[in-house]
CSV table of C-alpha atoms in Angstrom, one decimal:
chain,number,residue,atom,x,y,z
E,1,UNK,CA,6.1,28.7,-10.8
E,2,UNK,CA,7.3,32.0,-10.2
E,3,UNK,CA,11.4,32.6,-9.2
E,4,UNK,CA,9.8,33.9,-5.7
E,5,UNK,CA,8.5,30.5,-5.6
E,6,UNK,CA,10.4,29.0,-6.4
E,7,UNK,CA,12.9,30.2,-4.0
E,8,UNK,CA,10.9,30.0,-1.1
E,9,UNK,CA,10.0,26.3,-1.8
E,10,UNK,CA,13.9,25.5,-2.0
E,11,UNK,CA,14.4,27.6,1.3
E,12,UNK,CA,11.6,25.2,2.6
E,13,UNK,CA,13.3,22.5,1.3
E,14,UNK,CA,16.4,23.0,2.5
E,15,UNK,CA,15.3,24.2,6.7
E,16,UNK,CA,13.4,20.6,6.4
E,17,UNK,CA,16.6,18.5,5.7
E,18,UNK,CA,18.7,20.5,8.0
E,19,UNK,CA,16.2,20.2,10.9
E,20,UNK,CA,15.8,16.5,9.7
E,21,UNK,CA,19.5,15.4,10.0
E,22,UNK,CA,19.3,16.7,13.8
E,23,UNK,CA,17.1,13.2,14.6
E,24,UNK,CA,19.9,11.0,14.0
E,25,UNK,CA,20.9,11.0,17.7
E,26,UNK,CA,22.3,8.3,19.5
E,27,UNK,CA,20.6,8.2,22.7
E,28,UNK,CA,16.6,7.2,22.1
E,29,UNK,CA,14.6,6.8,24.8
E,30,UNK,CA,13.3,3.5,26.3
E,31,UNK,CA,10.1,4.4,24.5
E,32,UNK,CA,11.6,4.9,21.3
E,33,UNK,CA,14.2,1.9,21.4
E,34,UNK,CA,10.8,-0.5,22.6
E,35,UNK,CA,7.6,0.5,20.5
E,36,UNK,CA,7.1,0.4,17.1
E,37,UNK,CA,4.9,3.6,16.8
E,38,UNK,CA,6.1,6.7,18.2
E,39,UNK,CA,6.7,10.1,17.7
E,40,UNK,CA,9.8,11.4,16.3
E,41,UNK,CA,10.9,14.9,18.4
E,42,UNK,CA,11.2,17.6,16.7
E,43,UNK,CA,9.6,16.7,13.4
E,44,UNK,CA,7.5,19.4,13.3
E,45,UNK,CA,8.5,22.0,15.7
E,46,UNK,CA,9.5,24.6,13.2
E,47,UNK,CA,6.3,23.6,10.5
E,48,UNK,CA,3.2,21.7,10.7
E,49,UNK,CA,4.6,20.0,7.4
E,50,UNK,CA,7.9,19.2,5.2
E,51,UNK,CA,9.0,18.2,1.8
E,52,UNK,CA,11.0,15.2,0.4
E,53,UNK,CA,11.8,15.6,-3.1
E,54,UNK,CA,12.3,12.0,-4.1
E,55,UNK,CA,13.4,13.0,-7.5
E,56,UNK,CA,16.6,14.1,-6.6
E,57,UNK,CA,17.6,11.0,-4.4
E,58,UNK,CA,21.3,9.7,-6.1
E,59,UNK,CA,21.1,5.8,-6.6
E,60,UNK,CA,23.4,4.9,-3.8
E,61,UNK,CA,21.0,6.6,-1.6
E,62,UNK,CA,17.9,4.9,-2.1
E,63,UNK,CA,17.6,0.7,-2.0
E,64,UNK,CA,14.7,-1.4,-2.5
E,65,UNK,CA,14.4,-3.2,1.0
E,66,UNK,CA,14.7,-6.6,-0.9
E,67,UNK,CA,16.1,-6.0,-4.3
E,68,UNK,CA,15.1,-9.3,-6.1
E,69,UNK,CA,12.7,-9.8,-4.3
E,70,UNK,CA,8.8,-10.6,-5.1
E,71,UNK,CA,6.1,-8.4,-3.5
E,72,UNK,CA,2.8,-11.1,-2.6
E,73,UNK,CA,0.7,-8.9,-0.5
E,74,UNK,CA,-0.5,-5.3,-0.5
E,75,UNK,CA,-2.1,-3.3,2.1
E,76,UNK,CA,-2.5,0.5,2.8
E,77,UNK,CA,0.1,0.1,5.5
E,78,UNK,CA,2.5,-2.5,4.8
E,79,UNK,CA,3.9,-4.9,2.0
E,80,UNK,CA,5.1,-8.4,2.3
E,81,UNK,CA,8.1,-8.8,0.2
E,82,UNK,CA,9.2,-12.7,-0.5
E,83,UNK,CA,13.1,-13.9,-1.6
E,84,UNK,CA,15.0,-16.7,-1.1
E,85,UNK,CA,15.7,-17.8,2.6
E,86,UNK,CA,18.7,-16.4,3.8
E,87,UNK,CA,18.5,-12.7,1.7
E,88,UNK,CA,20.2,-10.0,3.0
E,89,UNK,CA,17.5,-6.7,3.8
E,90,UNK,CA,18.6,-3.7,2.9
E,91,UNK,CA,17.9,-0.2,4.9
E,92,UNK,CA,16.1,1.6,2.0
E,93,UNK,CA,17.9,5.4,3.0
E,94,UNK,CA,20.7,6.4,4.9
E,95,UNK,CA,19.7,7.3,9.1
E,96,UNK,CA,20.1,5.3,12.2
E,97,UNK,CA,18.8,2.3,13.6
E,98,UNK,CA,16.2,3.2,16.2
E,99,UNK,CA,14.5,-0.2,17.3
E,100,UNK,CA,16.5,-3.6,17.0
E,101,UNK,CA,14.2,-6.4,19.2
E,102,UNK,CA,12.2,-8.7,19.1
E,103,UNK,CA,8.6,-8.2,19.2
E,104,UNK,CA,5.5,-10.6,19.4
E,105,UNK,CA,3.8,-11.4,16.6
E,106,UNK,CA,6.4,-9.9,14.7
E,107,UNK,CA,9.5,-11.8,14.9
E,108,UNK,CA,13.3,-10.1,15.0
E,109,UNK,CA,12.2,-5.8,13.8
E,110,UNK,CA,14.5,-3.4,12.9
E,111,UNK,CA,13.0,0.3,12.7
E,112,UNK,CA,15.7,3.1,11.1
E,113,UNK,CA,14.5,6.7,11.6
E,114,UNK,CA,15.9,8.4,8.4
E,115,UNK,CA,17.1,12.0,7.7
E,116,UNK,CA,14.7,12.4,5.4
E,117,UNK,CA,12.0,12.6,8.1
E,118,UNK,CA,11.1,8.7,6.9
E,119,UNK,CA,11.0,5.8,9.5
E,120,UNK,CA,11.0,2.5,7.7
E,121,UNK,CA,10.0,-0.5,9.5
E,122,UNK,CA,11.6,-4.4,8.8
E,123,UNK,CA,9.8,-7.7,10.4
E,124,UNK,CA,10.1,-11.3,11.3
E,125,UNK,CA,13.6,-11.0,10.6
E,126,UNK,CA,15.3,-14.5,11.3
E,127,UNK,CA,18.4,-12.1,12.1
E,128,UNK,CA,18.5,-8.6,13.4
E,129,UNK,CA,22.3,-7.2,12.3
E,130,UNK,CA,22.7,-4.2,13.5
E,131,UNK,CA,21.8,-2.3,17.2
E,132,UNK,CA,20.1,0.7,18.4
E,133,UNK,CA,22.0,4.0,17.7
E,134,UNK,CA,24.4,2.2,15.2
E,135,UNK,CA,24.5,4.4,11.7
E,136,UNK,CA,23.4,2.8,8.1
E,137,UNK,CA,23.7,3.9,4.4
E,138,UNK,CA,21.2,3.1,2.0
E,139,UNK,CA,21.8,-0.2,1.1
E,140,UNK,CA,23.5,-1.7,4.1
E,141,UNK,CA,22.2,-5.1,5.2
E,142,UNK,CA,20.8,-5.1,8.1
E,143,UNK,CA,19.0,-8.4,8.9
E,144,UNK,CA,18.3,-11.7,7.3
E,145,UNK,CA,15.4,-12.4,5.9
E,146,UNK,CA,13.0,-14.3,7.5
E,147,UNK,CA,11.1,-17.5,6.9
E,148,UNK,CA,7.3,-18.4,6.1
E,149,UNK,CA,5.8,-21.2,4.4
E,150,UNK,CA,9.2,-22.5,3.5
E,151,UNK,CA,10.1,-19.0,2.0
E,152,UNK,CA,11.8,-16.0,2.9
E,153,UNK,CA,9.8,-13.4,4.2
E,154,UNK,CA,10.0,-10.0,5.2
E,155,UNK,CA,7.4,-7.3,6.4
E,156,UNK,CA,7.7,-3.9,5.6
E,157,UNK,CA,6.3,-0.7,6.4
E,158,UNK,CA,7.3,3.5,5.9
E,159,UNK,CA,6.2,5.8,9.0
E,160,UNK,CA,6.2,9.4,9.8
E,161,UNK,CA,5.7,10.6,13.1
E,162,UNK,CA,5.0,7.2,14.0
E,163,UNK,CA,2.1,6.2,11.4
E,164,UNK,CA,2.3,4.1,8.8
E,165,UNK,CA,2.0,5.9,5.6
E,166,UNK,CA,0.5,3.7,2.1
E,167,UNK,CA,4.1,2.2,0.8
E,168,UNK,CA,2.5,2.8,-2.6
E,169,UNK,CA,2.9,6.7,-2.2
E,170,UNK,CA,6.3,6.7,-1.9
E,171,UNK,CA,7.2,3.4,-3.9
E,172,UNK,CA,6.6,2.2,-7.4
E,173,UNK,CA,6.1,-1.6,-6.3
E,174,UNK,CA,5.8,-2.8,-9.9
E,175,UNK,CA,10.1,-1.3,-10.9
E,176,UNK,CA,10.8,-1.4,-7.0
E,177,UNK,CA,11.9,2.3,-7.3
E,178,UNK,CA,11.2,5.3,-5.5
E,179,UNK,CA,8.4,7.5,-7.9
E,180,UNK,CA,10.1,10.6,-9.0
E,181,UNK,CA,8.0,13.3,-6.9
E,182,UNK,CA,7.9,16.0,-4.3
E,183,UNK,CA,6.3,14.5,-1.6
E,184,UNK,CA,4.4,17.0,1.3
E,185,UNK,CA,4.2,15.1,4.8
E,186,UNK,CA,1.8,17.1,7.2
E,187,UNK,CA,0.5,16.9,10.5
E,188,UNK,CA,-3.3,16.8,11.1
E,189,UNK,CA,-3.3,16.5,14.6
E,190,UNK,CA,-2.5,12.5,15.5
E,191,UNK,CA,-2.4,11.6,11.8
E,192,UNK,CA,0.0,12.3,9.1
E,193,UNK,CA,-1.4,13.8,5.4
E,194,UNK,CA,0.8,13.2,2.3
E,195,UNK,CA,0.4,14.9,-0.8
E,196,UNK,CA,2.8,15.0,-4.0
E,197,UNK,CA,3.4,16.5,-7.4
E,198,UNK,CA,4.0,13.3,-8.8
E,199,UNK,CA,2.7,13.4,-12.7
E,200,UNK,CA,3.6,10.1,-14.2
E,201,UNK,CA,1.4,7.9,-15.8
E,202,UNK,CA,-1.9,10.0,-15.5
E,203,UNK,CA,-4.3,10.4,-18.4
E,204,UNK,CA,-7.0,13.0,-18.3
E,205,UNK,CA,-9.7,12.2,-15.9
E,206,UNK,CA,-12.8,11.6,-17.2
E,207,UNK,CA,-15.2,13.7,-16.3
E,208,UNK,CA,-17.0,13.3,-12.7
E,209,UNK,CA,-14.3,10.7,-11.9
E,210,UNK,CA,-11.0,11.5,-10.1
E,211,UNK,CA,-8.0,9.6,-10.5
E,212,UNK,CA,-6.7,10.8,-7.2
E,213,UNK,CA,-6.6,8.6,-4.1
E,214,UNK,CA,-10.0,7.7,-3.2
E,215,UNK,CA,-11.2,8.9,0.0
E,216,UNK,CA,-14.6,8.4,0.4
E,217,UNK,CA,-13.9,9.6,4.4
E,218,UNK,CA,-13.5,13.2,3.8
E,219,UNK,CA,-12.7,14.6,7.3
E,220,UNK,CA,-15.3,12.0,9.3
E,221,UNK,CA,-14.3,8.9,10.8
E,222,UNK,CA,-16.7,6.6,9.4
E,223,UNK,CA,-18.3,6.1,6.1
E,224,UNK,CA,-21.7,3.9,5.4
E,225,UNK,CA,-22.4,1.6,2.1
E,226,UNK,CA,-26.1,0.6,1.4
E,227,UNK,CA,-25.7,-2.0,-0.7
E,228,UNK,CA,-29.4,-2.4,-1.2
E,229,UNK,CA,-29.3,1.0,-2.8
E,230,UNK,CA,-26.5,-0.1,-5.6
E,231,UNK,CA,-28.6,-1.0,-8.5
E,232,UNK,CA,-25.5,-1.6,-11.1
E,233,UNK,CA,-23.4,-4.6,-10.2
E,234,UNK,CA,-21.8,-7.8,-11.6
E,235,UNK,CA,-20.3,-10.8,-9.9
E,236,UNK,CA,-16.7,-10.7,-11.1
E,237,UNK,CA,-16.5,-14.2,-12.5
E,238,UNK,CA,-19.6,-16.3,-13.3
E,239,UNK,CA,-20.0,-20.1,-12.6
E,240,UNK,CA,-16.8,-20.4,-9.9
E,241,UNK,CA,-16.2,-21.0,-6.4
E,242,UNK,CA,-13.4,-19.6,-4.0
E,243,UNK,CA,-10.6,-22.0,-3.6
E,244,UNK,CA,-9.3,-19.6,-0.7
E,245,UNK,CA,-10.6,-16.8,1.4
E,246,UNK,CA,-9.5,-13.5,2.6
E,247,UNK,CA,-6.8,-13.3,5.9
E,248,UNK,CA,-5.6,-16.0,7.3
E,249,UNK,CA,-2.0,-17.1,8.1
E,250,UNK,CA,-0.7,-15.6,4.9
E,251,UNK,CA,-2.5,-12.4,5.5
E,252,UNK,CA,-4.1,-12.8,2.1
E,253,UNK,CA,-5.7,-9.2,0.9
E,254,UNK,CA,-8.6,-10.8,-1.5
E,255,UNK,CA,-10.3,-14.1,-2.2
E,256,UNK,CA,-9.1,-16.2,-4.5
E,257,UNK,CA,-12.1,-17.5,-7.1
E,258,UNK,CA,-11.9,-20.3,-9.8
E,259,UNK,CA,-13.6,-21.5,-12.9
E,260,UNK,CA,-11.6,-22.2,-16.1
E,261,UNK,CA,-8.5,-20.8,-17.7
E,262,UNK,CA,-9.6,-18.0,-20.3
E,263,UNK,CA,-12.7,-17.0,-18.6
E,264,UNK,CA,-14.5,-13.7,-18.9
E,265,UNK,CA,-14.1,-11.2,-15.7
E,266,UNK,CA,-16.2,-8.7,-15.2
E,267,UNK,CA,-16.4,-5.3,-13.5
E,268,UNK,CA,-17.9,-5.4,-10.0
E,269,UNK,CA,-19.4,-1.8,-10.8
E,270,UNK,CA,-19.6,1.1,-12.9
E,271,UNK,CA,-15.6,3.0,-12.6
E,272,UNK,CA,-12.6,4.0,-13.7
E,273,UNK,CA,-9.9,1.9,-14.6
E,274,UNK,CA,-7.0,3.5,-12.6
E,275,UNK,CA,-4.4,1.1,-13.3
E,276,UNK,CA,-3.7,-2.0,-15.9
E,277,UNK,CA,-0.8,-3.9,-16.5
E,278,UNK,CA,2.0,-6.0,-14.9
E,279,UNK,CA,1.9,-5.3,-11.0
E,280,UNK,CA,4.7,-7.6,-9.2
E,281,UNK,CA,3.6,-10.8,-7.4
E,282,UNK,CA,-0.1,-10.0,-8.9
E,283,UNK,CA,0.4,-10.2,-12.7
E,284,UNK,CA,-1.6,-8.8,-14.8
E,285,UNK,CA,-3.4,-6.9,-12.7
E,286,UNK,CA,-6.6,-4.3,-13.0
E,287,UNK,CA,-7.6,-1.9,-10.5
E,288,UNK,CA,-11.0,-0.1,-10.9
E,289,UNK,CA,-12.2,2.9,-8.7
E,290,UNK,CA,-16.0,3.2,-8.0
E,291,UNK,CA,-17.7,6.2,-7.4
E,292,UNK,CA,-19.4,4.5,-4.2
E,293,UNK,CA,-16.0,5.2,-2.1
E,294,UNK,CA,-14.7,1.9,-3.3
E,295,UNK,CA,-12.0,0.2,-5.4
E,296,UNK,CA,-11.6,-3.6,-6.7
E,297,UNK,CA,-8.5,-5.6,-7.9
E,298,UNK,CA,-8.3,-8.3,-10.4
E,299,UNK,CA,-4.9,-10.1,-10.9
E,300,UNK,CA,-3.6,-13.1,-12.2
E,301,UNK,CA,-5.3,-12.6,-15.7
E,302,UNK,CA,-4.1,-13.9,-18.7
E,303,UNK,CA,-5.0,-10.7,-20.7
E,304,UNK,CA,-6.2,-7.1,-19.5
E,305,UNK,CA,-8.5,-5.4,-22.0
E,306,UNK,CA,-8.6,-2.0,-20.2
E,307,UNK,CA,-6.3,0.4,-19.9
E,308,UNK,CA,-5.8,3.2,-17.6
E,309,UNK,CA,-8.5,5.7,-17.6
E,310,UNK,CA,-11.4,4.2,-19.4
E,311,UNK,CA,-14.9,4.0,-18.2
E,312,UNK,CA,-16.7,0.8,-17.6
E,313,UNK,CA,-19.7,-0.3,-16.3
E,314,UNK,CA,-20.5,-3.0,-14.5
E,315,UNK,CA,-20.8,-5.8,-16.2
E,316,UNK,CA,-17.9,-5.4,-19.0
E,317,UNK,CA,-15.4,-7.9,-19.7
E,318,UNK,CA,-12.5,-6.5,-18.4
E,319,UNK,CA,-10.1,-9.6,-19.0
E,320,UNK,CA,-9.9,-12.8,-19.0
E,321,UNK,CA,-8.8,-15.5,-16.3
E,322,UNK,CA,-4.9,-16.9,-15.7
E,323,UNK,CA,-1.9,-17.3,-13.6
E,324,UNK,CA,0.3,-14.6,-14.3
E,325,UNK,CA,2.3,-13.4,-11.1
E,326,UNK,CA,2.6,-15.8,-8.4
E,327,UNK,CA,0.0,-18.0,-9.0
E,328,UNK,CA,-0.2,-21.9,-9.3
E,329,UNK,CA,-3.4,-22.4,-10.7
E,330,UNK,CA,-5.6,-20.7,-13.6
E,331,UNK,CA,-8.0,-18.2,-11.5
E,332,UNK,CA,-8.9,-14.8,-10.2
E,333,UNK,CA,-7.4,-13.0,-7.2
E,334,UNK,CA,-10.4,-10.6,-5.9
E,335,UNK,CA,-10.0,-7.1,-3.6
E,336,UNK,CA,-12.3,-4.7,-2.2
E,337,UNK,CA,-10.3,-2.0,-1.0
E,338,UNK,CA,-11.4,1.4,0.5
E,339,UNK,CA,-9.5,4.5,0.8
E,340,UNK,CA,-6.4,1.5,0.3
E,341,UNK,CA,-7.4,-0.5,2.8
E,342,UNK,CA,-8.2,-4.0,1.6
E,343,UNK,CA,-11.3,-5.6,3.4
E,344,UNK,CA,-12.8,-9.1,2.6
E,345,UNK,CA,-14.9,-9.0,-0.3
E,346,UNK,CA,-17.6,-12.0,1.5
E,347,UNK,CA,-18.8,-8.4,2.8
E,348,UNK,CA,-19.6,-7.2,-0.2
E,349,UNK,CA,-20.3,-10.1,-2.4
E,350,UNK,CA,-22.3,-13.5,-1.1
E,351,UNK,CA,-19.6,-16.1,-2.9
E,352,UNK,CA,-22.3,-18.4,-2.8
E,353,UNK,CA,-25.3,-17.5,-4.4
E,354,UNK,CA,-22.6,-15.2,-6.6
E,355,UNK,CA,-24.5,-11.8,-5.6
E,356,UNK,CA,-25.0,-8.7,-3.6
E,357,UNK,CA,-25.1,-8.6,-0.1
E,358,UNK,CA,-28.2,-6.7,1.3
E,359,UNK,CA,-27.4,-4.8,4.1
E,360,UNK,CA,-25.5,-1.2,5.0
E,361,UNK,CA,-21.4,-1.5,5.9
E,362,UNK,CA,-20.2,0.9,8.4
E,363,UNK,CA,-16.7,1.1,7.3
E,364,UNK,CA,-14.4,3.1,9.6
E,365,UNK,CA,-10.8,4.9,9.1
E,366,UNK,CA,-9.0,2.5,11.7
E,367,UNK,CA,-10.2,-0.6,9.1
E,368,UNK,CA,-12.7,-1.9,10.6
E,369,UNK,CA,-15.8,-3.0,8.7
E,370,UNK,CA,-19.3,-3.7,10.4
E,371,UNK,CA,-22.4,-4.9,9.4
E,372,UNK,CA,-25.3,-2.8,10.6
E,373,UNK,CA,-28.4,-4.4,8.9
């Protein structure tokens, strides 16, 4: 990068954060101080986008929500953290606490616009501890951790502009740290684009595969799967049956599906392995990006013999069956996922007859999946 550049990026950098502070105000509107999902004023009144460089954030400016806590669930918009009941949650950066209610079907939320630009979001608190307008550092407790299924449980979720943003951008789940990148937040008229620099752990990209957030979208709305038309697939785990299903009250973002410990999974379809290792609450965990707009998850596994950026097809062993993470039992935790949204895989894959669906999916960008034929 060129000194010119470089200059005008810092100069960039710099209008953002002081623009930025200016949010921290003390009288929000009703609006603001009642609904989870607004728009912050003034965020992009000087520039249709602005930069966080997360790199440069000092330690006592950045806290993991839940420091020792365990991530169990994963989706494109939120992540369910689990500790002990009782916890004290953290405000991840310094800013001030916009929303401090109760809401239904969410329990006791807290929402803290940041001066970053950043609005985090905290549910089914058990205890809210601090009101609207009040000022927090990173790091500050601010509620108690709620309870479900006998353990503590908190919801969590980053925003700009009032939508929710993948955590996974921003956060490295796995070392509950913050990945060390420039980050580019920009308005595309009622949504929100992010883009970073980040270069850690990439690999070169095979070729005609991208390791970059799969989008199979583009700039339309709504995306369609024949499944009739894939040729190349492989039930992930022969001779098993689920033992428990996508959703439900634990909001769980695959299927669980059982045979034996040690057993031989298998790649759902030809891909590239775009992450393999330990991955929090999941274990040994493998994530494989299709070229048909899809991705797939496998966790729990005793042993992962991938690694990040090889080709498979479907079919290869990929690992073997376990209960690494938070698991009870020997067995494999199964995703579909699309542009990192998770979606049942029953839609996909008949659990039954352990094959193919046959029909087309109309998948669109609000999440919902449809069968059409």
């Amino acid at each position: 990068m060129s000194l010119n550049r470089k200059f005008q990026t810092a100069i960039f950098v710099c209008i953002s954060i002081l623009c930025l502070t200016s949010f921290a105000v003390d009288d929000f509107t009703n609006v603001e101080q009642h609904q989870i999902s607004v728009e912050t004023p003034g965020l992009f009144s000087h520039s249709n986008a602005f930069l966080v460089d997360f790199a440069q954030f000092a330690k006592d400016e950045y806290s993991f929500p839940l420091p020792v806590g365990k991530i169990t669930n994963v989706t494109s918009s939120d992540i369910t953290i689990e500790s002990s009941k009782g916890d004290a949650v953290k405000a991840m950066f310094g800013g001030m606490v916009r929303l401090s209610r109760h809401i239904h079907d969410m329990g006791n939320v807290i929402v803290v616009r940041h001066d970053n630009g950043l609005e985090t979001v905290y549910g089914h608190n058990a205890q809210n501890l601090v009101k609207v307008g009040q000022r927090v550092k990173a790091g500050q407790t601010i509620a108690i951790i709620g309870e479900e299924g006998g353990r503590g449980s908190l919801l969590f979720s980053i925003m700009v502009n009032g939508c929710k943003i993948n955590p996974e951008i921003i956060l490295d789940l796995e070392a509950h740290a913050l990945h060390r990148q420039v980050a580019t937040f920009t308005k595309a008229g009622k949504t929100v684009n992010v883009t970073t620099t980040r270069k850690e752990h990439k690999k070169k990209e095979p070729e005609g595969m991208s390791m970059d957030t799969n989008d199979p979208f583009g700039d339309k709305s709504v995306y369609r799967l024949d499944l009739t038309a894939i040729s190349s697939w492989h039930y992930p785990l022969q001779d098993s049956h689920v033992i428990s299903g996508y959703g439900g009250r634990r909001r769980h973002s695959g299927v669980d599906i059982k045979n034996a410990p040690n057993r031989e999974v298998y790649a759902a379809f030809d891909g590239l392995v775009v992450q393999s290792g330990v991955f929090s609450g999941y274990g040994k965990c493998i994530t494989v990006r299709h070229p048909n707009g899809l991705e797939t998850r496998y966790s729990h596994n005793n042993k992962n013999y991938v690694n990040v950026g090889d080709k498979v097809k479907a079919g290869d062993v990929i690992g073997t069956t376990g209960r690494t993470g938070r698991a009870t039992t020997e067995h494999l935790h199964f995703e579909t996922r699309i542009a990192g949204r998770a979606f049942d895989p029953a839609f996909i894959f008949d659990h039954v007859n352990h094959c193919l669906q046959k029909c087309v999916l109309q998948f669109k960008k609000n999440g919902s999946v449809k069968r059409l034929k």
